[in-house]
Every structure is written in C-alpha cells, then in structure tokens.
Amino acid sequence: MIMQRLGSAYCCSCTPLCIFFSLLAVLLIAAGIAGLIIALIKPTTSTTSPAVVVITRSGDPIVGIYSTTAGGPTGASNGRYSNPGEMPPEAIDGLSSTKCLNFGVQGSPSAVLLGPGVGTSFYATPAISSASVEKGLLFASANDFPTRDPITVTLEIYSGPTGINPVAAPARSTYMLQQTFSNTIAFSSYRLLVTSQRSLSDAVQYAEAEILGYI
C-alpha cells in the first residue's frame, strides 16, 4: 500500500483500496438505514384465533348410547337411566346441579361391576353451527358416588382424560380442568364415549360433558 506523508502521520485515503473500502462502508450504512425505514413503515398484520366457546348447549338434539366402542357402530340407543331427570340432555344443560346417569347394558341400582358405564354416553348435534371445530372438553363431577366418575373418554379425534382425578375423588358437582387438544377438522355431530371409570360401581354419571370449540 502506498501511503502519503501528512505532517507526522500517514494517510491512505487517496489510494484506490482505501477509496473502495470507504465506498463499501457508505453503501452498507445506507442499506441498513433503508432496511430500518422499510421495517418502520411496513404495515404489521396479526392473526387472531377464533374464540373457543361451548358448542353443545341446552336444547340441542342429543341421544344416549351404550354398548359400543370407539370407531365401532353407534350401538344401542338411550340406555338405562335411573329417572327421567338424569338423562343425556342434563349432560349439556350448563348446570352442575343436574347430571346424566347411565347404567349401561349390565348395570343396575346397587350392582357392583367393573366399568358398567364403559361404551356409554351420547350422540349430539349442536344447533349453534353445522360445522364446528372441536378443541376441548369440560366435565363436571356429579353430586354423589365418586365410583361412578368417568375417567377417560373418546370424542371423534380425541382420546384421553376427562379431567376428573383418577386417584383422589374431587368435590361433587364441580367443574374439572378443561381438557384441550389440537384439531382443524369441522364436524356437524359428535359422539362421546366413556372408556374407563374410577372403580367398581353400578353406573357411570357426570353433571356436565361440554364440548368446546370454534364455530
């Protein structure tokens, strides 16, 4: 590199190489400023997910089912109930003070059976939308007999817990933790099936089995 004497110091500002690096620095600074300006004036877009709401509601068409399995035929309809006030419509009426009780195909009052409520529950068609996307479940325990608690269920694409503690019986007539899952498929109807319950009992029961999702 050829340097020029300037007083007691050397300067390379006039050499071709120094001029090149100086121009490069100016270009890089200009590019950075331009990028910053573009970032500041570029409009921002945000994606907001639809609100999750209760899909199944009081008054929706609902039919009790029993004696079937996930992926199998619908099975027998209705089932065996203790009285008219403890049937499937009470599972989606929004009240933790009511309940749905199903003896299934084998159960009966005072019976001691393993999972008499397995393969029971309901088939519901929400009136709020003909194509809703399920995203979760919200169960509430019934008023008595913890042995009747459903512990796991299947719901179309979901298979897992209800939120009811399988070890320690929770308070009665109480909402459990909401269970959520990933899904993008819309459905017009839903079939919920109990796959396990707490222990030996005569039936299965729950105050609420609300299906949550987008409409």
mmCIF file with all atom_site columns, C-alpha atoms in Angstrom:
data_model
loop_
_atom_site.group_PDB
_atom_site.id
_atom_site.type_symbol
_atom_site.label_atom_id
_atom_site.label_alt_id
_atom_site.label_comp_id
_atom_site.label_asym_id
_atom_site.label_entity_id
_atom_site.label_seq_id
_atom_site.pdbx_PDB_ins_code
_atom_site.Cartn_x
_atom_site.Cartn_y
_atom_site.Cartn_z
_atom_site.occupancy
_atom_site.B_iso_or_equiv
_atom_site.pdbx_formal_charge
_atom_site.auth_seq_id
_atom_site.auth_comp_id
_atom_site.auth_asym_id
_atom_site.auth_atom_id
_atom_site.pdbx_PDB_model_num
ATOM 1   C CA . MET A 1 1   ? 0.000   0.000   0.000  1.00 0.00 ? 1   MET A CA 1
ATOM 2   C CA . ILE A 1 2   ? 1.299   3.450   -0.945 1.00 0.00 ? 2   ILE A CA 1
ATOM 3   C CA . MET A 1 3   ? 0.956   5.996   1.851  1.00 0.00 ? 3   MET A CA 1
ATOM 4   C CA . GLN A 1 4   ? 1.250   9.764   1.658  1.00 0.00 ? 4   GLN A CA 1
ATOM 5   C CA . ARG A 1 5   ? 3.044   11.797  4.288  1.00 0.00 ? 5   ARG A CA 1
ATOM 6   C CA . LEU A 1 6   ? 0.767   14.286  6.089  1.00 0.00 ? 6   LEU A CA 1
ATOM 7   C CA . GLY A 1 7   ? 2.777   16.095  8.701  1.00 0.00 ? 7   GLY A CA 1
ATOM 8   C CA . SER A 1 8   ? 3.826   13.446  11.209 1.00 0.00 ? 8   SER A CA 1
ATOM 9   C CA . ALA A 1 9   ? 1.144   10.879  10.192 1.00 0.00 ? 9   ALA A CA 1
ATOM 10  C CA . TYR A 1 10  ? 0.429   8.679   7.213  1.00 0.00 ? 10  TYR A CA 1
ATOM 11  C CA . CYS A 1 11  ? -2.876  8.748   5.234  1.00 0.00 ? 11  CYS A CA 1
ATOM 12  C CA . CYS A 1 12  ? -4.214  6.154   2.774  1.00 0.00 ? 12  CYS A CA 1
ATOM 13  C CA . SER A 1 13  ? -7.400  7.993   1.909  1.00 0.00 ? 13  SER A CA 1
ATOM 14  C CA . CYS A 1 14  ? -6.280  8.673   -1.616 1.00 0.00 ? 14  CYS A CA 1
ATOM 15  C CA . THR A 1 15  ? -5.315  5.143   -2.586 1.00 0.00 ? 15  THR A CA 1
ATOM 16  C CA . PRO A 1 16  ? -7.739  3.044   -4.698 1.00 0.00 ? 16  PRO A CA 1
ATOM 17  C CA . LEU A 1 17  ? -8.067  0.399   -1.965 1.00 0.00 ? 17  LEU A CA 1
ATOM 18  C CA . CYS A 1 18  ? -8.967  2.919   0.717  1.00 0.00 ? 18  CYS A CA 1
ATOM 19  C CA . ILE A 1 19  ? -11.467 4.588   -1.589 1.00 0.00 ? 19  ILE A CA 1
ATOM 20  C CA . PHE A 1 20  ? -13.081 1.173   -2.254 1.00 0.00 ? 20  PHE A CA 1
ATOM 21  C CA . PHE A 1 21  ? -13.480 0.374   1.445  1.00 0.00 ? 21  PHE A CA 1
ATOM 22  C CA . SER A 1 22  ? -14.825 3.846   2.138  1.00 0.00 ? 22  SER A CA 1
ATOM 23  C CA . LEU A 1 23  ? -17.482 3.482   -0.565 1.00 0.00 ? 23  LEU A CA 1
ATOM 24  C CA . LEU A 1 24  ? -18.349 -0.014  0.723  1.00 0.00 ? 24  LEU A CA 1
ATOM 25  C CA . ALA A 1 25  ? -18.863 1.324   4.238  1.00 0.00 ? 25  ALA A CA 1
ATOM 26  C CA . VAL A 1 26  ? -21.111 4.092   2.927  1.00 0.00 ? 26  VAL A CA 1
ATOM 27  C CA . LEU A 1 27  ? -23.195 1.564   0.946  1.00 0.00 ? 27  LEU A CA 1
ATOM 28  C CA . LEU A 1 28  ? -23.577 -0.748  3.941  1.00 0.00 ? 28  LEU A CA 1
ATOM 29  C CA . ILE A 1 29  ? -24.696 2.113   6.158  1.00 0.00 ? 29  ILE A CA 1
ATOM 30  C CA . ALA A 1 30  ? -27.181 3.275   3.509  1.00 0.00 ? 30  ALA A CA 1
ATOM 31  C CA . ALA A 1 31  ? -28.570 -0.255  3.129  1.00 0.00 ? 31  ALA A CA 1
ATOM 32  C CA . GLY A 1 32  ? -29.018 -0.562  6.886  1.00 0.00 ? 32  GLY A CA 1
ATOM 33  C CA . ILE A 1 33  ? -30.854 2.752   7.088  1.00 0.00 ? 33  ILE A CA 1
ATOM 34  C CA . ALA A 1 34  ? -33.093 1.781   4.163  1.00 0.00 ? 34  ALA A CA 1
ATOM 35  C CA . GLY A 1 35  ? -33.947 -1.544  5.813  1.00 0.00 ? 35  GLY A CA 1
ATOM 36  C CA . LEU A 1 36  ? -34.806 0.212   9.052  1.00 0.00 ? 36  LEU A CA 1
ATOM 37  C CA . ILE A 1 37  ? -37.095 2.667   7.256  1.00 0.00 ? 37  ILE A CA 1
ATOM 38  C CA . ILE A 1 38  ? -38.889 -0.163  5.431  1.00 0.00 ? 38  ILE A CA 1
ATOM 39  C CA . ALA A 1 39  ? -39.375 -2.043  8.691  1.00 0.00 ? 39  ALA A CA 1
ATOM 40  C CA . LEU A 1 40  ? -40.833 1.048   10.330 1.00 0.00 ? 40  LEU A CA 1
ATOM 41  C CA . ILE A 1 41  ? -43.314 1.869   7.573  1.00 0.00 ? 41  ILE A CA 1
ATOM 42  C CA . LYS A 1 42  ? -44.297 -1.729  6.704  1.00 0.00 ? 42  LYS A CA 1
ATOM 43  C CA . PRO A 1 43  ? -47.798 -2.462  7.967  1.00 0.00 ? 43  PRO A CA 1
ATOM 44  C CA . THR A 1 44  ? -47.971 -5.197  10.594 1.00 0.00 ? 44  THR A CA 1
ATOM 45  C CA . THR A 1 45  ? -50.516 -7.969  10.420 1.00 0.00 ? 45  THR A CA 1
ATOM 46  C CA . SER A 1 46  ? -51.691 -10.182 13.271 1.00 0.00 ? 46  SER A CA 1
ATOM 47  C CA . THR A 1 47  ? -53.625 -13.426 13.209 1.00 0.00 ? 47  THR A CA 1
ATOM 48  C CA . THR A 1 48  ? -56.281 -13.770 15.881 1.00 0.00 ? 48  THR A CA 1
ATOM 49  C CA . SER A 1 49  ? -57.680 -17.221 16.594 1.00 0.00 ? 49  SER A CA 1
ATOM 50  C CA . PRO A 1 50  ? -61.452 -17.542 16.875 1.00 0.00 ? 50  PRO A CA 1
ATOM 51  C CA . ALA A 1 51  ? -62.855 -17.577 20.375 1.00 0.00 ? 51  ALA A CA 1
ATOM 52  C CA . VAL A 1 52  ? -63.379 -21.001 21.942 1.00 0.00 ? 52  VAL A CA 1
ATOM 53  C CA . VAL A 1 53  ? -66.997 -21.381 23.047 1.00 0.00 ? 53  VAL A CA 1
ATOM 54  C CA . VAL A 1 54  ? -69.258 -24.128 24.350 1.00 0.00 ? 54  VAL A CA 1
ATOM 55  C CA . ILE A 1 55  ? -70.530 -25.946 21.248 1.00 0.00 ? 55  ILE A CA 1
ATOM 56  C CA . THR A 1 56  ? -73.079 -28.224 22.921 1.00 0.00 ? 56  THR A CA 1
ATOM 57  C CA . ARG A 1 57  ? -75.889 -26.379 24.681 1.00 0.00 ? 57  ARG A CA 1
ATOM 58  C CA . SER A 1 58  ? -79.189 -26.969 26.377 1.00 0.00 ? 58  SER A CA 1
ATOM 59  C CA . GLY A 1 59  ? -81.873 -27.927 23.864 1.00 0.00 ? 59  GLY A CA 1
ATOM 60  C CA . ASP A 1 60  ? -79.511 -29.459 21.298 1.00 0.00 ? 60  ASP A CA 1
ATOM 61  C CA . PRO A 1 61  ? -80.629 -32.793 19.812 1.00 0.00 ? 61  PRO A CA 1
ATOM 62  C CA . ILE A 1 62  ? -78.927 -35.480 21.906 1.00 0.00 ? 62  ILE A CA 1
ATOM 63  C CA . VAL A 1 63  ? -79.384 -39.251 22.157 1.00 0.00 ? 63  VAL A CA 1
ATOM 64  C CA . GLY A 1 64  ? -77.900 -41.545 24.772 1.00 0.00 ? 64  GLY A CA 1
ATOM 65  C CA . ILE A 1 65  ? -75.952 -44.557 23.522 1.00 0.00 ? 65  ILE A CA 1
ATOM 66  C CA . TYR A 1 66  ? -74.457 -47.672 25.080 1.00 0.00 ? 66  TYR A CA 1
ATOM 67  C CA . SER A 1 67  ? -72.807 -50.982 24.237 1.00 0.00 ? 67  SER A CA 1
ATOM 68  C CA . THR A 1 68  ? -70.347 -49.680 21.631 1.00 0.00 ? 68  THR A CA 1
ATOM 69  C CA . THR A 1 69  ? -66.680 -48.796 21.201 1.00 0.00 ? 69  THR A CA 1
ATOM 70  C CA . ALA A 1 70  ? -64.673 -46.005 19.590 1.00 0.00 ? 70  ALA A CA 1
ATOM 71  C CA . GLY A 1 71  ? -64.714 -46.471 15.834 1.00 0.00 ? 71  GLY A CA 1
ATOM 72  C CA . GLY A 1 72  ? -67.497 -49.016 16.067 1.00 0.00 ? 72  GLY A CA 1
ATOM 73  C CA . PRO A 1 73  ? -71.187 -48.762 15.172 1.00 0.00 ? 73  PRO A CA 1
ATOM 74  C CA . THR A 1 74  ? -73.448 -46.426 17.082 1.00 0.00 ? 74  THR A CA 1
ATOM 75  C CA . GLY A 1 75  ? -74.658 -49.309 19.230 1.00 0.00 ? 75  GLY A CA 1
ATOM 76  C CA . ALA A 1 76  ? -77.900 -49.338 21.143 1.00 0.00 ? 76  ALA A CA 1
ATOM 77  C CA . SER A 1 77  ? -79.608 -46.017 21.747 1.00 0.00 ? 77  SER A CA 1
ATOM 78  C CA . ASN A 1 78  ? -80.578 -44.410 25.029 1.00 0.00 ? 78  ASN A CA 1
ATOM 79  C CA . GLY A 1 79  ? -79.542 -46.988 27.644 1.00 0.00 ? 79  GLY A CA 1
ATOM 80  C CA . ARG A 1 80  ? -80.815 -47.447 31.167 1.00 0.00 ? 80  ARG A CA 1
ATOM 81  C CA . TYR A 1 81  ? -81.346 -44.430 33.386 1.00 0.00 ? 81  TYR A CA 1
ATOM 82  C CA . SER A 1 82  ? -82.432 -44.015 36.981 1.00 0.00 ? 82  SER A CA 1
ATOM 83  C CA . ASN A 1 83  ? -85.160 -41.475 36.238 1.00 0.00 ? 83  ASN A CA 1
ATOM 84  C CA . PRO A 1 84  ? -86.261 -39.020 33.506 1.00 0.00 ? 84  PRO A CA 1
ATOM 85  C CA . GLY A 1 85  ? -84.353 -36.175 35.170 1.00 0.00 ? 85  GLY A CA 1
ATOM 86  C CA . GLU A 1 86  ? -80.950 -37.845 34.815 1.00 0.00 ? 86  GLU A CA 1
ATOM 87  C CA . MET A 1 87  ? -80.686 -38.458 31.073 1.00 0.00 ? 87  MET A CA 1
ATOM 88  C CA . PRO A 1 88  ? -78.312 -37.207 28.317 1.00 0.00 ? 88  PRO A CA 1
ATOM 89  C CA . PRO A 1 89  ? -79.874 -33.714 27.958 1.00 0.00 ? 89  PRO A CA 1
ATOM 90  C CA . GLU A 1 90  ? -78.711 -32.994 31.515 1.00 0.00 ? 90  GLU A CA 1
ATOM 91  C CA . ALA A 1 91  ? -75.094 -33.535 30.399 1.00 0.00 ? 91  ALA A CA 1
ATOM 92  C CA . ILE A 1 92  ? -75.159 -30.380 28.248 1.00 0.00 ? 92  ILE A CA 1
ATOM 93  C CA . ASP A 1 93  ? -77.621 -28.141 30.103 1.00 0.00 ? 93  ASP A CA 1
ATOM 94  C CA . GLY A 1 94  ? -74.880 -25.954 31.601 1.00 0.00 ? 94  GLY A CA 1
ATOM 95  C CA . LEU A 1 95  ? -75.815 -26.857 35.184 1.00 0.00 ? 95  LEU A CA 1
ATOM 96  C CA . SER A 1 96  ? -73.503 -28.652 37.595 1.00 0.00 ? 96  SER A CA 1
ATOM 97  C CA . SER A 1 97  ? -76.501 -29.339 39.843 1.00 0.00 ? 97  SER A CA 1
ATOM 98  C CA . THR A 1 98  ? -78.048 -31.823 37.371 1.00 0.00 ? 98  THR A CA 1
ATOM 99  C CA . LYS A 1 99  ? -76.479 -34.989 35.988 1.00 0.00 ? 99  LYS A CA 1
ATOM 100 C CA . CYS A 1 100 ? -76.593 -37.731 33.389 1.00 0.00 ? 100 CYS A CA 1
ATOM 101 C CA . LEU A 1 101 ? -76.580 -41.268 34.844 1.00 0.00 ? 101 LEU A CA 1
ATOM 102 C CA . ASN A 1 102 ? -76.320 -44.374 32.665 1.00 0.00 ? 102 ASN A CA 1
ATOM 103 C CA . PHE A 1 103 ? -76.384 -47.976 33.909 1.00 0.00 ? 103 PHE A CA 1
ATOM 104 C CA . GLY A 1 104 ? -75.191 -49.201 30.526 1.00 0.00 ? 104 GLY A CA 1
ATOM 105 C CA . VAL A 1 105 ? -76.033 -52.661 29.286 1.00 0.00 ? 105 VAL A CA 1
ATOM 106 C CA . GLN A 1 106 ? -75.234 -54.530 32.520 1.00 0.00 ? 106 GLN A CA 1
ATOM 107 C CA . GLY A 1 107 ? -75.590 -52.093 35.379 1.00 0.00 ? 107 GLY A CA 1
ATOM 108 C CA . SER A 1 108 ? -78.485 -51.715 37.759 1.00 0.00 ? 108 SER A CA 1
ATOM 109 C CA . PRO A 1 109 ? -79.004 -49.987 41.108 1.00 0.00 ? 109 PRO A CA 1
ATOM 110 C CA . SER A 1 110 ? -76.746 -51.465 43.814 1.00 0.00 ? 110 SER A CA 1
ATOM 111 C CA . ALA A 1 111 ? -74.810 -53.635 41.324 1.00 0.00 ? 111 ALA A CA 1
ATOM 112 C CA . VAL A 1 112 ? -71.038 -53.961 41.726 1.00 0.00 ? 112 VAL A CA 1
ATOM 113 C CA . LEU A 1 113 ? -69.449 -54.170 38.290 1.00 0.00 ? 113 LEU A CA 1
ATOM 114 C CA . LEU A 1 114 ? -66.215 -53.215 36.565 1.00 0.00 ? 114 LEU A CA 1
ATOM 115 C CA . GLY A 1 115 ? -66.905 -50.310 34.224 1.00 0.00 ? 115 GLY A CA 1
ATOM 116 C CA . PRO A 1 116 ? -70.663 -50.661 33.692 1.00 0.00 ? 116 PRO A CA 1
ATOM 117 C CA . GLY A 1 117 ? -70.615 -47.260 32.006 1.00 0.00 ? 117 GLY A CA 1
ATOM 118 C CA . VAL A 1 118 ? -67.819 -48.050 29.534 1.00 0.00 ? 118 VAL A CA 1
ATOM 119 C CA . GLY A 1 119 ? -69.128 -47.724 25.980 1.00 0.00 ? 119 GLY A CA 1
ATOM 120 C CA . THR A 1 120 ? -71.951 -45.410 27.037 1.00 0.00 ? 120 THR A CA 1
ATOM 121 C CA . SER A 1 121 ? -72.591 -41.690 26.683 1.00 0.00 ? 121 SER A CA 1
ATOM 122 C CA . PHE A 1 122 ? -74.284 -39.678 23.942 1.00 0.00 ? 122 PHE A CA 1
ATOM 123 C CA . TYR A 1 123 ? -74.516 -38.543 20.328 1.00 0.00 ? 123 TYR A CA 1
ATOM 124 C CA . ALA A 1 124 ? -75.166 -34.799 19.992 1.00 0.00 ? 124 ALA A CA 1
ATOM 125 C CA . THR A 1 125 ? -75.796 -32.409 17.100 1.00 0.00 ? 125 THR A CA 1
ATOM 126 C CA . PRO A 1 126 ? -75.031 -28.804 18.105 1.00 0.00 ? 126 PRO A CA 1
ATOM 127 C CA . ALA A 1 127 ? -77.579 -26.282 16.880 1.00 0.00 ? 127 ALA A CA 1
ATOM 128 C CA . ILE A 1 128 ? -75.121 -23.391 17.122 1.00 0.00 ? 128 ILE A CA 1
ATOM 129 C CA . SER A 1 129 ? -73.255 -24.448 13.945 1.00 0.00 ? 129 SER A CA 1
ATOM 130 C CA . SER A 1 130 ? -73.386 -27.142 11.286 1.00 0.00 ? 130 SER A CA 1
ATOM 131 C CA . ALA A 1 131 ? -69.577 -27.172 11.015 1.00 0.00 ? 131 ALA A CA 1
ATOM 132 C CA . SER A 1 132 ? -67.853 -26.576 14.339 1.00 0.00 ? 132 SER A CA 1
ATOM 133 C CA . VAL A 1 133 ? -64.227 -27.373 15.165 1.00 0.00 ? 133 VAL A CA 1
ATOM 134 C CA . GLU A 1 134 ? -63.855 -29.144 18.497 1.00 0.00 ? 134 GLU A CA 1
ATOM 135 C CA . LYS A 1 135 ? -60.927 -28.006 20.626 1.00 0.00 ? 135 LYS A CA 1
ATOM 136 C CA . GLY A 1 136 ? -61.664 -29.250 24.130 1.00 0.00 ? 136 GLY A CA 1
ATOM 137 C CA . LEU A 1 137 ? -63.864 -30.877 26.745 1.00 0.00 ? 137 LEU A CA 1
ATOM 138 C CA . LEU A 1 138 ? -65.125 -29.618 30.075 1.00 0.00 ? 138 LEU A CA 1
ATOM 139 C CA . PHE A 1 139 ? -66.500 -32.149 32.544 1.00 0.00 ? 139 PHE A CA 1
ATOM 140 C CA . ALA A 1 140 ? -68.208 -31.592 35.877 1.00 0.00 ? 140 ALA A CA 1
ATOM 141 C CA . SER A 1 141 ? -68.499 -34.289 38.513 1.00 0.00 ? 141 SER A CA 1
ATOM 142 C CA . ALA A 1 142 ? -71.936 -35.470 39.606 1.00 0.00 ? 142 ALA A CA 1
ATOM 143 C CA . ASN A 1 143 ? -73.412 -34.927 43.051 1.00 0.00 ? 143 ASN A CA 1
ATOM 144 C CA . ASP A 1 144 ? -72.609 -38.299 44.662 1.00 0.00 ? 144 ASP A CA 1
ATOM 145 C CA . PHE A 1 145 ? -70.921 -41.718 44.349 1.00 0.00 ? 145 PHE A CA 1
ATOM 146 C CA . PRO A 1 146 ? -67.358 -40.985 43.123 1.00 0.00 ? 146 PRO A CA 1
ATOM 147 C CA . THR A 1 147 ? -67.098 -44.620 41.975 1.00 0.00 ? 147 THR A CA 1
ATOM 148 C CA . ARG A 1 148 ? -69.323 -43.633 39.051 1.00 0.00 ? 148 ARG A CA 1
ATOM 149 C CA . ASP A 1 149 ? -66.902 -40.949 37.788 1.00 0.00 ? 149 ASP A CA 1
ATOM 150 C CA . PRO A 1 150 ? -65.803 -41.289 34.139 1.00 0.00 ? 150 PRO A CA 1
ATOM 151 C CA . ILE A 1 151 ? -62.007 -41.060 33.971 1.00 0.00 ? 151 ILE A CA 1
ATOM 152 C CA . THR A 1 152 ? -61.272 -41.292 30.237 1.00 0.00 ? 152 THR A CA 1
ATOM 153 C CA . VAL A 1 153 ? -63.376 -40.792 27.113 1.00 0.00 ? 153 VAL A CA 1
ATOM 154 C CA . THR A 1 154 ? -63.167 -40.680 23.341 1.00 0.00 ? 154 THR A CA 1
ATOM 155 C CA . LEU A 1 155 ? -64.623 -37.870 21.237 1.00 0.00 ? 155 LEU A CA 1
ATOM 156 C CA . GLU A 1 156 ? -64.119 -38.189 17.470 1.00 0.00 ? 156 GLU A CA 1
ATOM 157 C CA . ILE A 1 157 ? -60.424 -37.248 17.147 1.00 0.00 ? 157 ILE A CA 1
ATOM 158 C CA . TYR A 1 158 ? -59.783 -37.064 20.907 1.00 0.00 ? 158 TYR A CA 1
ATOM 159 C CA . SER A 1 159 ? -58.965 -39.917 23.271 1.00 0.00 ? 159 SER A CA 1
ATOM 160 C CA . GLY A 1 160 ? -57.874 -39.044 26.778 1.00 0.00 ? 160 GLY A CA 1
ATOM 161 C CA . PRO A 1 161 ? -58.795 -37.928 30.270 1.00 0.00 ? 161 PRO A CA 1
ATOM 162 C CA . THR A 1 162 ? -61.957 -36.149 31.338 1.00 0.00 ? 162 THR A CA 1
ATOM 163 C CA . GLY A 1 163 ? -60.070 -34.047 33.861 1.00 0.00 ? 163 GLY A CA 1
ATOM 164 C CA . ILE A 1 164 ? -61.525 -35.959 36.807 1.00 0.00 ? 164 ILE A CA 1
ATOM 165 C CA . ASN A 1 165 ? -58.690 -37.068 39.106 1.00 0.00 ? 165 ASN A CA 1
ATOM 166 C CA . PRO A 1 166 ? -58.372 -40.872 38.879 1.00 0.00 ? 166 PRO A CA 1
ATOM 167 C CA . VAL A 1 167 ? -56.678 -41.180 42.290 1.00 0.00 ? 167 VAL A CA 1
ATOM 168 C CA . ALA A 1 168 ? -58.394 -38.747 44.637 1.00 0.00 ? 168 ALA A CA 1
ATOM 169 C CA . ALA A 1 169 ? -62.108 -38.172 44.146 1.00 0.00 ? 169 ALA A CA 1
ATOM 170 C CA . PRO A 1 170 ? -62.775 -34.457 43.575 1.00 0.00 ? 170 PRO A CA 1
ATOM 171 C CA . ALA A 1 171 ? -65.551 -32.397 45.113 1.00 0.00 ? 171 ALA A CA 1
ATOM 172 C CA . ARG A 1 172 ? -69.022 -33.270 43.922 1.00 0.00 ? 172 ARG A CA 1
ATOM 173 C CA . SER A 1 173 ? -70.987 -31.158 41.406 1.00 0.00 ? 173 SER A CA 1
ATOM 174 C CA . THR A 1 174 ? -67.765 -29.378 40.471 1.00 0.00 ? 174 THR A CA 1
ATOM 175 C CA . TYR A 1 175 ? -66.239 -28.449 37.104 1.00 0.00 ? 175 TYR A CA 1
ATOM 176 C CA . MET A 1 176 ? -62.899 -30.099 36.400 1.00 0.00 ? 176 MET A CA 1
ATOM 177 C CA . LEU A 1 177 ? -59.876 -28.780 34.496 1.00 0.00 ? 177 LEU A CA 1
ATOM 178 C CA . GLN A 1 178 ? -60.642 -28.138 30.845 1.00 0.00 ? 178 GLN A CA 1
ATOM 179 C CA . GLN A 1 179 ? -59.034 -30.685 28.506 1.00 0.00 ? 179 GLN A CA 1
ATOM 180 C CA . THR A 1 180 ? -57.753 -29.231 25.220 1.00 0.00 ? 180 THR A CA 1
ATOM 181 C CA . PHE A 1 181 ? -56.396 -30.818 22.055 1.00 0.00 ? 181 PHE A CA 1
ATOM 182 C CA . SER A 1 182 ? -55.308 -29.912 18.532 1.00 0.00 ? 182 SER A CA 1
ATOM 183 C CA . ASN A 1 183 ? -57.872 -30.189 15.744 1.00 0.00 ? 183 ASN A CA 1
ATOM 184 C CA . THR A 1 184 ? -58.702 -28.387 12.494 1.00 0.00 ? 184 THR A CA 1
ATOM 185 C CA . ILE A 1 185 ? -61.487 -30.641 11.183 1.00 0.00 ? 185 ILE A CA 1
ATOM 186 C CA . ALA A 1 186 ? -65.068 -29.389 11.360 1.00 0.00 ? 186 ALA A CA 1
ATOM 187 C CA . PHE A 1 187 ? -67.915 -31.679 12.413 1.00 0.00 ? 187 PHE A CA 1
ATOM 188 C CA . SER A 1 188 ? -71.693 -31.374 12.473 1.00 0.00 ? 188 SER A CA 1
ATOM 189 C CA . SER A 1 189 ? -72.271 -34.012 15.171 1.00 0.00 ? 189 SER A CA 1
ATOM 190 C CA . TYR A 1 190 ? -70.279 -35.554 17.997 1.00 0.00 ? 190 TYR A CA 1
ATOM 191 C CA . ARG A 1 191 ? -70.213 -38.951 19.652 1.00 0.00 ? 191 ARG A CA 1
ATOM 192 C CA . LEU A 1 192 ? -68.774 -39.100 23.146 1.00 0.00 ? 192 LEU A CA 1
ATOM 193 C CA . LEU A 1 193 ? -67.941 -42.476 24.715 1.00 0.00 ? 193 LEU A CA 1
ATOM 194 C CA . VAL A 1 194 ? -66.758 -43.345 28.211 1.00 0.00 ? 194 VAL A CA 1
ATOM 195 C CA . THR A 1 195 ? -63.695 -45.628 28.041 1.00 0.00 ? 195 THR A CA 1
ATOM 196 C CA . SER A 1 196 ? -62.923 -46.028 31.749 1.00 0.00 ? 196 SER A CA 1
ATOM 197 C CA . GLN A 1 197 ? -64.300 -45.068 35.141 1.00 0.00 ? 197 GLN A CA 1
ATOM 198 C CA . ARG A 1 198 ? -62.946 -44.835 38.656 1.00 0.00 ? 198 ARG A CA 1
ATOM 199 C CA . SER A 1 199 ? -63.745 -48.247 40.142 1.00 0.00 ? 199 SER A CA 1
ATOM 200 C CA . LEU A 1 200 ? -66.359 -50.934 40.653 1.00 0.00 ? 200 LEU A CA 1
ATOM 201 C CA . SER A 1 201 ? -69.806 -49.409 40.507 1.00 0.00 ? 201 SER A CA 1
ATOM 202 C CA . ASP A 1 202 ? -73.367 -49.798 39.273 1.00 0.00 ? 202 ASP A CA 1
ATOM 203 C CA . ALA A 1 203 ? -73.339 -46.997 36.660 1.00 0.00 ? 203 ALA A CA 1
ATOM 204 C CA . VAL A 1 204 ? -71.489 -44.003 35.243 1.00 0.00 ? 204 VAL A CA 1
ATOM 205 C CA . GLN A 1 205 ? -72.537 -40.412 35.897 1.00 0.00 ? 205 GLN A CA 1
ATOM 206 C CA . TYR A 1 206 ? -71.406 -36.826 35.336 1.00 0.00 ? 206 TYR A CA 1
ATOM 207 C CA . ALA A 1 207 ? -73.003 -33.421 35.764 1.00 0.00 ? 207 ALA A CA 1
ATOM 208 C CA . GLU A 1 208 ? -71.617 -31.901 32.566 1.00 0.00 ? 208 GLU A CA 1
ATOM 209 C CA . ALA A 1 209 ? -69.761 -33.093 29.465 1.00 0.00 ? 209 ALA A CA 1
ATOM 210 C CA . GLU A 1 210 ? -69.451 -29.881 27.458 1.00 0.00 ? 210 GLU A CA 1
ATOM 211 C CA . ILE A 1 211 ? -67.770 -29.884 24.045 1.00 0.00 ? 211 ILE A CA 1
ATOM 212 C CA . LEU A 1 212 ? -65.765 -26.715 23.331 1.00 0.00 ? 212 LEU A CA 1
ATOM 213 C CA . GLY A 1 213 ? -64.502 -25.292 20.064 1.00 0.00 ? 213 GLY A CA 1
ATOM 214 C CA . TYR A 1 214 ? -64.797 -22.780 17.209 1.00 0.00 ? 214 TYR A CA 1
ATOM 215 C CA . ILE A 1 215 ? -67.979 -22.033 15.298 1.00 0.00 ? 215 ILE A CA 1
#
